[in-house]
Coordinates of C-alpha atoms in Angstrom, one line a residue:
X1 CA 10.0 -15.2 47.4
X2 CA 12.1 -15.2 44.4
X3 CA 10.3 -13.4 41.6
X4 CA 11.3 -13.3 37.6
X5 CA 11.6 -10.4 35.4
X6 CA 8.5 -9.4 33.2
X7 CA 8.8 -7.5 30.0
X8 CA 5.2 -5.9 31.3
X9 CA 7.2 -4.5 34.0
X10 CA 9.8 -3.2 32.8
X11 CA 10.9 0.7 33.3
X12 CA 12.4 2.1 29.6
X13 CA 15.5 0.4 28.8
X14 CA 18.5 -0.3 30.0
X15 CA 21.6 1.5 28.1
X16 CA 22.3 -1.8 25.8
X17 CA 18.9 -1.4 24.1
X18 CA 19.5 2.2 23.3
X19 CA 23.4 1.7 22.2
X20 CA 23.3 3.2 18.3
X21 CA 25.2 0.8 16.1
X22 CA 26.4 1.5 12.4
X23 CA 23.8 0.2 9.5
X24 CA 24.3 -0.6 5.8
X25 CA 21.5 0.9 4.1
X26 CA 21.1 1.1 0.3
X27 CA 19.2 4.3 -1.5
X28 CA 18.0 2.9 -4.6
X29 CA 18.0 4.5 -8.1
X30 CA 14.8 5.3 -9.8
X31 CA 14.6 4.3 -13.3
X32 CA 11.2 5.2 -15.3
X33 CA 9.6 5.7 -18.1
X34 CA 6.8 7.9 -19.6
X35 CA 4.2 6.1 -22.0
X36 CA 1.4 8.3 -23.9
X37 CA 0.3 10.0 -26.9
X38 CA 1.8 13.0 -27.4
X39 CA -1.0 14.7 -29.6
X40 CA -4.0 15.9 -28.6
X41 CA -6.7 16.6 -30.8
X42 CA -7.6 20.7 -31.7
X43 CA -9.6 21.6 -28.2
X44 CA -8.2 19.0 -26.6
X45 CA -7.8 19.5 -23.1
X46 CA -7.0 16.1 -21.0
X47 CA -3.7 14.2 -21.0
X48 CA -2.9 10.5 -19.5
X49 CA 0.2 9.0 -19.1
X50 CA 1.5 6.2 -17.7
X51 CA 5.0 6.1 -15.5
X52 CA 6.5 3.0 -15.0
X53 CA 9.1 3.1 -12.2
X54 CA 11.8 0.4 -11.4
X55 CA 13.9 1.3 -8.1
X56 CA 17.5 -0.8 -8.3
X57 CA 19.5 -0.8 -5.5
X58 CA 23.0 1.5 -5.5
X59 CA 25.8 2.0 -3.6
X60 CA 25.7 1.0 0.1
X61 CA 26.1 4.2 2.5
X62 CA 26.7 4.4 5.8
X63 CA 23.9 5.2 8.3
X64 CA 25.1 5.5 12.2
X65 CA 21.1 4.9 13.4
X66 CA 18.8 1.9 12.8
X67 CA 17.0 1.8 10.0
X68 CA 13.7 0.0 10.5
X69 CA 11.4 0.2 13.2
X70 CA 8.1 -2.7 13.2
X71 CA 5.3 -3.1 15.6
X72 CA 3.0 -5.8 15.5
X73 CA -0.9 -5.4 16.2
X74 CA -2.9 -8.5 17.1
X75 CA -6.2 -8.4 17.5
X76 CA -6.8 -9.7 21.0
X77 CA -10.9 -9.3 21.2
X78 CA -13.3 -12.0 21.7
X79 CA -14.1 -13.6 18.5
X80 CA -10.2 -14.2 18.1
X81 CA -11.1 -17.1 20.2
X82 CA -13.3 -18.7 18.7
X83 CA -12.8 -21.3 17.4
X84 CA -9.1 -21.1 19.5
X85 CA -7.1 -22.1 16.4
X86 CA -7.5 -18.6 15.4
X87 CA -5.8 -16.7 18.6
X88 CA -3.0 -19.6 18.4
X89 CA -2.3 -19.3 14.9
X90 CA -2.1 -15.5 15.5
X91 CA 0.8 -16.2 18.6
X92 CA 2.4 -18.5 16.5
X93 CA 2.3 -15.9 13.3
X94 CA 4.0 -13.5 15.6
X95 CA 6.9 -15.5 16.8
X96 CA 7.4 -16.5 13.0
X97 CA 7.9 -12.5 12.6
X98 CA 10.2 -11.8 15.1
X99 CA 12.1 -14.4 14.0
X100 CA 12.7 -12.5 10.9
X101 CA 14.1 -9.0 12.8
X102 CA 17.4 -8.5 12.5
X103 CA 19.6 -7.6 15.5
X104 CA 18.8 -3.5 16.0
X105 CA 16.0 -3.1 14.5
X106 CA 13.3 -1.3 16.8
X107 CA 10.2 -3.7 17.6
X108 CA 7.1 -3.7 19.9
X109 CA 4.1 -5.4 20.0
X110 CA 0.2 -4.4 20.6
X111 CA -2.9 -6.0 21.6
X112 CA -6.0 -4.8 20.7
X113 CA -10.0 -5.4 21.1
X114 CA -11.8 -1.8 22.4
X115 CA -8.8 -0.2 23.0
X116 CA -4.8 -0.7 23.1
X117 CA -2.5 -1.7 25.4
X118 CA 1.1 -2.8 25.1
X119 CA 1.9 -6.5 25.4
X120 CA 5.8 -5.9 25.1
X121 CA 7.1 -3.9 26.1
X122 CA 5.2 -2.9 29.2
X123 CA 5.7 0.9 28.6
X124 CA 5.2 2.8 25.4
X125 CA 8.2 2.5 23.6
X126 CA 10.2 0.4 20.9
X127 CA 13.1 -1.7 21.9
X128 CA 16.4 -2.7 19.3
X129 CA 16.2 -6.2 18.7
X130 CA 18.9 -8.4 19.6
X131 CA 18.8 -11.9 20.5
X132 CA 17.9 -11.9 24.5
X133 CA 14.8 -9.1 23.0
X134 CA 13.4 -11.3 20.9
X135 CA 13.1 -14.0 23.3
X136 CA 10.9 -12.0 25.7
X137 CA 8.9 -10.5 23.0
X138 CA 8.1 -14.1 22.3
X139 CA 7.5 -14.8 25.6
X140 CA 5.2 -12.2 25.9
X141 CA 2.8 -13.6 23.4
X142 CA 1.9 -16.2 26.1
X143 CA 0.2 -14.2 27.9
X144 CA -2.3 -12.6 25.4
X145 CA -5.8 -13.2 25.9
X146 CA -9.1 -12.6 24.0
X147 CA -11.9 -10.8 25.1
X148 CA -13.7 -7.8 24.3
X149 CA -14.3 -6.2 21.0
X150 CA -13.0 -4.3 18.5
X151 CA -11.9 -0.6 18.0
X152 CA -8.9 -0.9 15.6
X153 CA -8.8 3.2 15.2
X154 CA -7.2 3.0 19.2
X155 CA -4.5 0.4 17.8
X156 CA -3.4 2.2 15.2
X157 CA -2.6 5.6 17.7
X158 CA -0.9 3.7 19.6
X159 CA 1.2 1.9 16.7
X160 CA 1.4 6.0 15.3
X161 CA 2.7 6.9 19.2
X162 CA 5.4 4.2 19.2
X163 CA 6.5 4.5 15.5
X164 CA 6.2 8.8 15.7
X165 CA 9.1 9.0 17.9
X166 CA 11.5 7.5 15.4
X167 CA 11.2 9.8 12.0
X168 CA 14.5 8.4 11.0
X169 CA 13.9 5.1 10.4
X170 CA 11.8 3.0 7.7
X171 CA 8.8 2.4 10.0
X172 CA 6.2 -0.6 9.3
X173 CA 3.4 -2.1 11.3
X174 CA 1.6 -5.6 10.7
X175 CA -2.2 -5.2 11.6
X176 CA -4.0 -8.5 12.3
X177 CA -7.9 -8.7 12.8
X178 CA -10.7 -11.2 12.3
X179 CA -13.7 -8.9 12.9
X180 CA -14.8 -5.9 12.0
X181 CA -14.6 -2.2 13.3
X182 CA -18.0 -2.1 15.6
X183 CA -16.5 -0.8 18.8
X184 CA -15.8 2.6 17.5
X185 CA -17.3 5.3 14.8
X186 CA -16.0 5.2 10.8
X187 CA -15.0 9.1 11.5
X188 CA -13.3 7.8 14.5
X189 CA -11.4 5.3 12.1
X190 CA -10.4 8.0 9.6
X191 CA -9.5 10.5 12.6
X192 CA -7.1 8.1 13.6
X193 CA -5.9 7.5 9.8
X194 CA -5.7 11.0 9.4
X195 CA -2.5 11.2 12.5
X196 CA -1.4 8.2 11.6
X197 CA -0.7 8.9 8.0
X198 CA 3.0 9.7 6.9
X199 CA 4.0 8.2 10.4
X200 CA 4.3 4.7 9.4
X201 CA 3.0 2.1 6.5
X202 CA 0.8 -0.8 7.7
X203 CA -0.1 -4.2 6.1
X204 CA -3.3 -5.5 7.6
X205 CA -4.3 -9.2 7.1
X206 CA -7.7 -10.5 7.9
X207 CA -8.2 -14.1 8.9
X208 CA -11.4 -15.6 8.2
X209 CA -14.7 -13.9 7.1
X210 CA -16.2 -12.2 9.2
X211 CA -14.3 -9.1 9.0
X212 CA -14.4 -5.8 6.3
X213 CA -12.4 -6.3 3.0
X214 CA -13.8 -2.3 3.1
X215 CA -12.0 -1.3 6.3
X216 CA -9.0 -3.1 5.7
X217 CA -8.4 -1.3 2.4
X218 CA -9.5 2.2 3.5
X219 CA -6.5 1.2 6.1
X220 CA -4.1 0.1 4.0
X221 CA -4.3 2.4 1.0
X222 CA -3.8 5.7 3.8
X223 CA -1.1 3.9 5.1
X224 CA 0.5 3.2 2.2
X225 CA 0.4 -1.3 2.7
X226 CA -1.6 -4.1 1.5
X227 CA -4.5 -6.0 2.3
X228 CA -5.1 -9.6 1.6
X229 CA -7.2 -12.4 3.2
X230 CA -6.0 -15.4 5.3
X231 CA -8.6 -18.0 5.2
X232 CA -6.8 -20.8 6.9
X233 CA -5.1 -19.6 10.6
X234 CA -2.6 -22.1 10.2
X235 CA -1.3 -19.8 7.0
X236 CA -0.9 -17.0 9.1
X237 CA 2.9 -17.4 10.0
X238 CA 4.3 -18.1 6.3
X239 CA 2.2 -14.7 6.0
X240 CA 3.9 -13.3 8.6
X241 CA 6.7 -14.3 7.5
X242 CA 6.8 -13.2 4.2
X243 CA 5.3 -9.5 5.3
X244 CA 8.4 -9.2 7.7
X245 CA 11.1 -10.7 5.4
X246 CA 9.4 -7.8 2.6
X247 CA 9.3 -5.1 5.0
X248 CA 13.2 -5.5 5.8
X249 CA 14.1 -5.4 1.9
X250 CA 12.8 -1.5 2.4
X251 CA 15.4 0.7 1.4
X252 CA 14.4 4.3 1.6
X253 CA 10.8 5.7 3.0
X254 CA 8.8 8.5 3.0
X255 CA 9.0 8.8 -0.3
X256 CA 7.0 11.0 -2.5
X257 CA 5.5 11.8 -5.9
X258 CA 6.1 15.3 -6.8
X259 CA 3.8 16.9 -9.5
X260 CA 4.1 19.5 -10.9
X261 CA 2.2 21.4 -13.2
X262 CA 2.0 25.0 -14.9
X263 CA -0.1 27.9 -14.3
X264 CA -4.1 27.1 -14.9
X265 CA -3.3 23.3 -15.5
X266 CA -5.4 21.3 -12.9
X267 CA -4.2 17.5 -11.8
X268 CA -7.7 15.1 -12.0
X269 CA -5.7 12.1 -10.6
X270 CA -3.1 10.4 -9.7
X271 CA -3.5 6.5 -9.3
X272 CA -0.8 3.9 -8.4
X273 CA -2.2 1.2 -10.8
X274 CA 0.1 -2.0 -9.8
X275 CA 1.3 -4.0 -8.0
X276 CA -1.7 -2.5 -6.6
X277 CA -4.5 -0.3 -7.7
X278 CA -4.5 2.7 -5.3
X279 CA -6.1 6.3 -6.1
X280 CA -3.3 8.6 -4.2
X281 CA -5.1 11.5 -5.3
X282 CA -7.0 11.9 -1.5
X283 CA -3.5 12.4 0.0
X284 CA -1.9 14.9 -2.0
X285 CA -0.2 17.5 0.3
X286 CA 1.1 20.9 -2.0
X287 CA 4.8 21.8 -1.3
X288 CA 4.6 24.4 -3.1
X289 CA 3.0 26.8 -5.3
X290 CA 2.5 24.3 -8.4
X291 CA 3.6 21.4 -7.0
X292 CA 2.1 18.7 -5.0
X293 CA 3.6 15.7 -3.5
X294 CA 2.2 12.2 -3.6
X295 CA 2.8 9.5 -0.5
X296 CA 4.2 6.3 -2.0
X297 CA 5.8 5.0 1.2
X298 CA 8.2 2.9 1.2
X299 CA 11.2 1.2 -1.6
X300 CA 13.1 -1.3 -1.7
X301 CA 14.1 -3.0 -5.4
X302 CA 10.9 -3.4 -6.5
X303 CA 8.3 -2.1 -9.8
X304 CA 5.6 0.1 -9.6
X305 CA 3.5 1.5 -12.6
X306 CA 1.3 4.9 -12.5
X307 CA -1.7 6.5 -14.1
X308 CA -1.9 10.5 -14.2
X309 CA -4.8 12.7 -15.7
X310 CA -4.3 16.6 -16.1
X311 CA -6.3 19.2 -17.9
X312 CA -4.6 22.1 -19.6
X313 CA -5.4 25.1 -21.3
X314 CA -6.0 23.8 -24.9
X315 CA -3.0 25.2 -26.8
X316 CA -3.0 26.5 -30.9
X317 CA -2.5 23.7 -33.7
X318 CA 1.4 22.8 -33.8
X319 CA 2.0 24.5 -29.9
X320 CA 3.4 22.1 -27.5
X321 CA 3.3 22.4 -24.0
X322 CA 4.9 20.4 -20.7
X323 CA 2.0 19.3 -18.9
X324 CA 3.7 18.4 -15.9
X325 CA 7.1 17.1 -14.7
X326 CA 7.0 14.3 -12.0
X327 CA 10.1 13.6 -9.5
X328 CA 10.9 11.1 -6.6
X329 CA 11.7 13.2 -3.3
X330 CA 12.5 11.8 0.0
X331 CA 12.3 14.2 3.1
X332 CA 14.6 14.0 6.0
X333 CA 13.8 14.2 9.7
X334 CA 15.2 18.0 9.5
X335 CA 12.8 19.0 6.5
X336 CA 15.4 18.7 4.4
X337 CA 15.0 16.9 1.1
X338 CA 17.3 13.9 0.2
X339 CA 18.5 13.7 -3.3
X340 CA 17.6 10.6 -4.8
X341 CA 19.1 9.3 -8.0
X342 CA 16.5 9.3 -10.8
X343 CA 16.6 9.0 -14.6
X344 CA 13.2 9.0 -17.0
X345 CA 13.4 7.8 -20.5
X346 CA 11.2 9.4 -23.3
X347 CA 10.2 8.1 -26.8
X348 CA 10.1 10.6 -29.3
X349 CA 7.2 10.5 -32.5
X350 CA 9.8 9.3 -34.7
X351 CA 11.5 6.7 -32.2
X352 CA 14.2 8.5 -30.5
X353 CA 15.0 7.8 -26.7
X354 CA 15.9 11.1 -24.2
X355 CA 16.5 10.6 -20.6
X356 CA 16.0 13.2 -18.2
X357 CA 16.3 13.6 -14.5
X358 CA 12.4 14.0 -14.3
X359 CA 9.2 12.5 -16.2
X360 CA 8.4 14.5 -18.4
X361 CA 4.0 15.0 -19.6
X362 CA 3.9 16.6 -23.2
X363 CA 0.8 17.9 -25.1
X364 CA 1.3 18.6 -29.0
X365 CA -1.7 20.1 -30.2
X366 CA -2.9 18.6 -34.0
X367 CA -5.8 18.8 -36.8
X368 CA -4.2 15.2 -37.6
X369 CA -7.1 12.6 -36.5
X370 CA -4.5 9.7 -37.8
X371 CA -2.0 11.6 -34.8
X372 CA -4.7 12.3 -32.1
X373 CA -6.7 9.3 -32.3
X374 CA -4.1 6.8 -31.4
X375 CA -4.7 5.2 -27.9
X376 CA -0.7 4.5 -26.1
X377 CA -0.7 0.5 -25.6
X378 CA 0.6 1.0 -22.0
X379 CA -2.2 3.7 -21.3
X380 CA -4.9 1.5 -22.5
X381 CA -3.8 -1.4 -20.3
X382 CA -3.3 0.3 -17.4
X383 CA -6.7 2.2 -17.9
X384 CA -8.9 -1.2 -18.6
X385 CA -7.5 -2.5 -15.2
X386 CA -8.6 0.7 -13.4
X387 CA -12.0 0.1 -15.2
X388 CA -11.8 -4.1 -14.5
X389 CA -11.5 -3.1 -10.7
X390 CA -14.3 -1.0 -10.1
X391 CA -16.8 -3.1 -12.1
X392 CA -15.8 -5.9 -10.1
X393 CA -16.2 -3.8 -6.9
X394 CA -19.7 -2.4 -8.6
X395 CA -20.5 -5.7 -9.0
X396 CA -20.1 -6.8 -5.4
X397 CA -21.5 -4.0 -4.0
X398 CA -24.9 -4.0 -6.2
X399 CA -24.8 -7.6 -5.0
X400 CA -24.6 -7.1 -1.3
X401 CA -27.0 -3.8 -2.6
X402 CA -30.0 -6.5 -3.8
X403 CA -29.8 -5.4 -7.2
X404 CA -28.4 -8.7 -9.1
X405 CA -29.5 -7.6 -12.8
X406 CA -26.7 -4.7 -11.8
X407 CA -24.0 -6.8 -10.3
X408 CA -24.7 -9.4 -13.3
X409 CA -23.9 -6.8 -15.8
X410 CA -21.1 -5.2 -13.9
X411 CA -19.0 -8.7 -13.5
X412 CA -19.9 -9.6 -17.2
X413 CA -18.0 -6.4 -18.1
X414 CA -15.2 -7.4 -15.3
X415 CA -15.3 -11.0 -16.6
X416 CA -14.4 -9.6 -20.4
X417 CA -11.7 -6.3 -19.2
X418 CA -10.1 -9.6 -17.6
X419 CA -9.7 -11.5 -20.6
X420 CA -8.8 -8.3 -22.3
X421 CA -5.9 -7.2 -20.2
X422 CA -4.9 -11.1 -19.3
X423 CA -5.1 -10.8 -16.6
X424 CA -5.4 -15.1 -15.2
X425 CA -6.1 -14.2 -11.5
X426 CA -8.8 -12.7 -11.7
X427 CA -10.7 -13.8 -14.5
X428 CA -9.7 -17.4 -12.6
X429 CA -11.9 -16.3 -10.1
X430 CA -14.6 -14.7 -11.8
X431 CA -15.0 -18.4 -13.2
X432 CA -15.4 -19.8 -9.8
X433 CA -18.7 -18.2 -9.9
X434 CA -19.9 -18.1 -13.1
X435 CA -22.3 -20.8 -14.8
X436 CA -21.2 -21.1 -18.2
X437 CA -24.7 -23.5 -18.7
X438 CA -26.5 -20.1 -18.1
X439 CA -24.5 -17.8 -19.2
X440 CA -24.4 -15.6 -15.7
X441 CA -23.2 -15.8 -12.0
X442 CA -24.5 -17.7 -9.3
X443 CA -24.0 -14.8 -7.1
X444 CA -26.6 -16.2 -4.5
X445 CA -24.7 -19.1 -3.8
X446 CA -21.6 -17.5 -3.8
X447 CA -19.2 -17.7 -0.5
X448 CA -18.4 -15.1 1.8
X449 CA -14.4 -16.4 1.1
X450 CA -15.1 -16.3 -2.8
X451 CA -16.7 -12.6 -2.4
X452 CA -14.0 -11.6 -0.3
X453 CA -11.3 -13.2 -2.7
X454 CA -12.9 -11.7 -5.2
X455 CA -12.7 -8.3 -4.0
X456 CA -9.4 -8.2 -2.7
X457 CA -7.9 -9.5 -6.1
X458 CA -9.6 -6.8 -8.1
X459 CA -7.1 -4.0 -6.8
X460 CA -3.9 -6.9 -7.1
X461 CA -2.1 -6.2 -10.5
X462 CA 1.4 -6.9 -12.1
X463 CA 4.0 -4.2 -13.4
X464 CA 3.8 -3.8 -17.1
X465 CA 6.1 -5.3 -19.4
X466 CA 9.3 -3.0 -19.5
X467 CA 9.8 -3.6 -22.5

């Protein structure tokens, strides 16, 4: 009996999927700038800034190892059958992703409902992507069925086992799920965020409703990905698609925010406030004895703006002090640190531009109110869309709370930050369920998909204006 080869049973692999080939990678530049008020009133103690940081790509360098490694994670459990579009939507999703992996580029995929198990390979371990690899991985995704439920913290350890054994490579996982986290505990979830984390970033799509914008997010934000809803299965492989095509743009990860600050100054928070809103303050890790390093993940050419808080010492009338200096530091597999190219412009009182090779927090103390009472335009953006987010998310969750003369008042506030900071998304949908007969929201006959839109769009922002 003749018998064809499996990618489920395959021993590790042969010598031409292991064979390390020479990569083109680009290290991108960091260009930023620091926007605040540089006064602070006599006693003042708290200073916000916002950094706005553009990453442009620079000159190529050669890297003799891969420089990307993805994993896939569908959600194989019962309900993904049901209706059947959903699982075939998911297979066809897939293939539309590994489509998009270049040649050498590590790959596996995983299937999960109440635990994990690899659906190609067959053992626990990544294989380069070439053209015969792809095909099989393909393949493979004929064979995965649905049943059982769902325990997405397992999925995730093995997508942190698979992606762990390649520190020096950009590593990126796509989590798909259409239910929510019942087969395990929430402190098993955030046990198995808490070894996953700095091991790979993850973008997790839900399709349909019936899963948790909540879980998804708590995901995504320690992983350093998105989160978005996919109402319509057959959207899933543009999604796909578009995730993969993003995730091979990345130039550099494990990238991180350092802070730091002087003696007796004490860091209240650091927020990434677009293109989405995430609080990194959680995941500081201190490297050092004033310093403290931020996980961003990671870059390609791309904009991202942040919001920071610290409280100093208040200082004399006319003393100036450096509130804290912020760099962009990438760590190598050795523990060593690689440079990255970084340059932070500052605007003086009186107009004049400096550039430095940090961003640079000031705090000039004054008896001027006309000097201390002016609100940075940049800071006042970026802080209303902080504050538009979590009235929204107030809102929702005084709704789902039974308290609508709450959630009513928190989206009227979300509904006017909106208009106030333009942003069109979101005020778009605060529209969709708001009776301007009645002056309030129909929140009882609101959707499970508008709710869910709803929530996921509060944290979805734009870069500010540069200039």
């Amino acid at each position: 009996m003749t018998t064809s080869r499996s990618p489920c049973s395959r021993s590790p692999p042969p010598s031409r999927h292991t064979t390390r080939r020479t990569f083109v990678t680009r290290t991108p530049e960091f260009h930023g700038a620091v926007h605040q008020n540089l006064y602070l009133a006599e006693g003042g103690r708290e200073v916000h800034a916002v950094i706005t940081v553009d990453a442009q790509g620079d000159a190529a360098v050669q890297n003799t190892s891969p420089q990307a490694a993805e994993v896939l994670i569908l959600d194989c459990s019962g309900s993904m059958g049901s209706p059947a579009e959903k699982i075939i939507q998911a297979k066809e999703a897939a293939r539309a992703a590994i489509d998009e992996l270049p040649d050498g580029v590590w790959f596996a995929l995983i299937a999960g409902s109440v635990g994990a198990r690899m659906l190609w390979p067959a053992q626990p371990h990544l294989v380069l992507a070439d053209p015969e690899t792809r095909a099989e991985a393909r393949d493979a995704l004929r064979g995965l069925d649905t049943v059982g439920g769902t325990a997405i913290g397992t999925w995730l350890r093995l997508a942190g086992q698979l992606l762990g054994g390649h520190p020096e490579v950009i590593r990126h996982a796509i989590l798909l799920t259409d239910g929510r986290n019942e087969h395990e505990s929430p402190e098993q979830l955030r046990a198995a965020l808490r070894d996953c984390e700095g091991k790979f970033s993850c973008d997790c799509r839900g399709v349909g409703t019936d899963w948790s914008v909540a879980e998804l997010r708590t995901i995504s934000s320690a992983l350093r990905g998105t989160v978005d809803l996919v109402v319509e299965p057959a959207e899933l492989a543009e999604d796909f698609r578009a995730m993969m095509a993003s995730s091979m743009r990345k130039a550099v990860g494990d990238v991180g925010l350092r802070l730091w600050t002087p003696v007796g100054a004490t860091v209240r928070f650091v927020i990434q406030t677009a293109p989405t809103l995430v609080d990194l303050s959680p995941h500081r890790v201190d490297s050092g004895p004033l310093t403290g390093d931020y996980p961003t993940g990671s870059w390609g050419t791309e904009s991202r703006d942040y919001l920071l808080g610290v409280e100093l010492e208040p200082g004399d009338v006319g003393e100036e002090k450096l509130a804290c200096r912020v760099t962009f530091v990438h760590a190598n597999t050795d523990g060593t640190e690689l440079p990255l190219r970084q340059f932070f412009s500052h605007t003086e009182p009186d107009g004049r531009t400096n550039e430095f090779s940090s961003a640079r927090i000031r705090a000039l103390w004054t008896d001027d109110l006309t000097q201390s009472t002016v609100f940075n335009d940049k800071v006042a953006v970026v802080t209303s869309r902080a504050e538009l987010a979590k009235a929204v998310q107030d809102g929702l969750a005084a709704h789902r709370g039974g308290d609508p003369d709450q959630a009513v008042d928190c989206l009227s506030r979300a509904r006017k930050l909106a208009e106030q900071v333009h942003d069109d998304n979101l005020r778009a949908r605060l529209d969709q369920i708001y009776d301007p007969d009645t002056r309030t929201f129909r929140l009882n006959r609101m959707s499970a998909q508008e709710e869910m839109g709803l929530d996921i769009e509060s944290t979805k922002t734009t870069p500010l204006d540069r200039g």
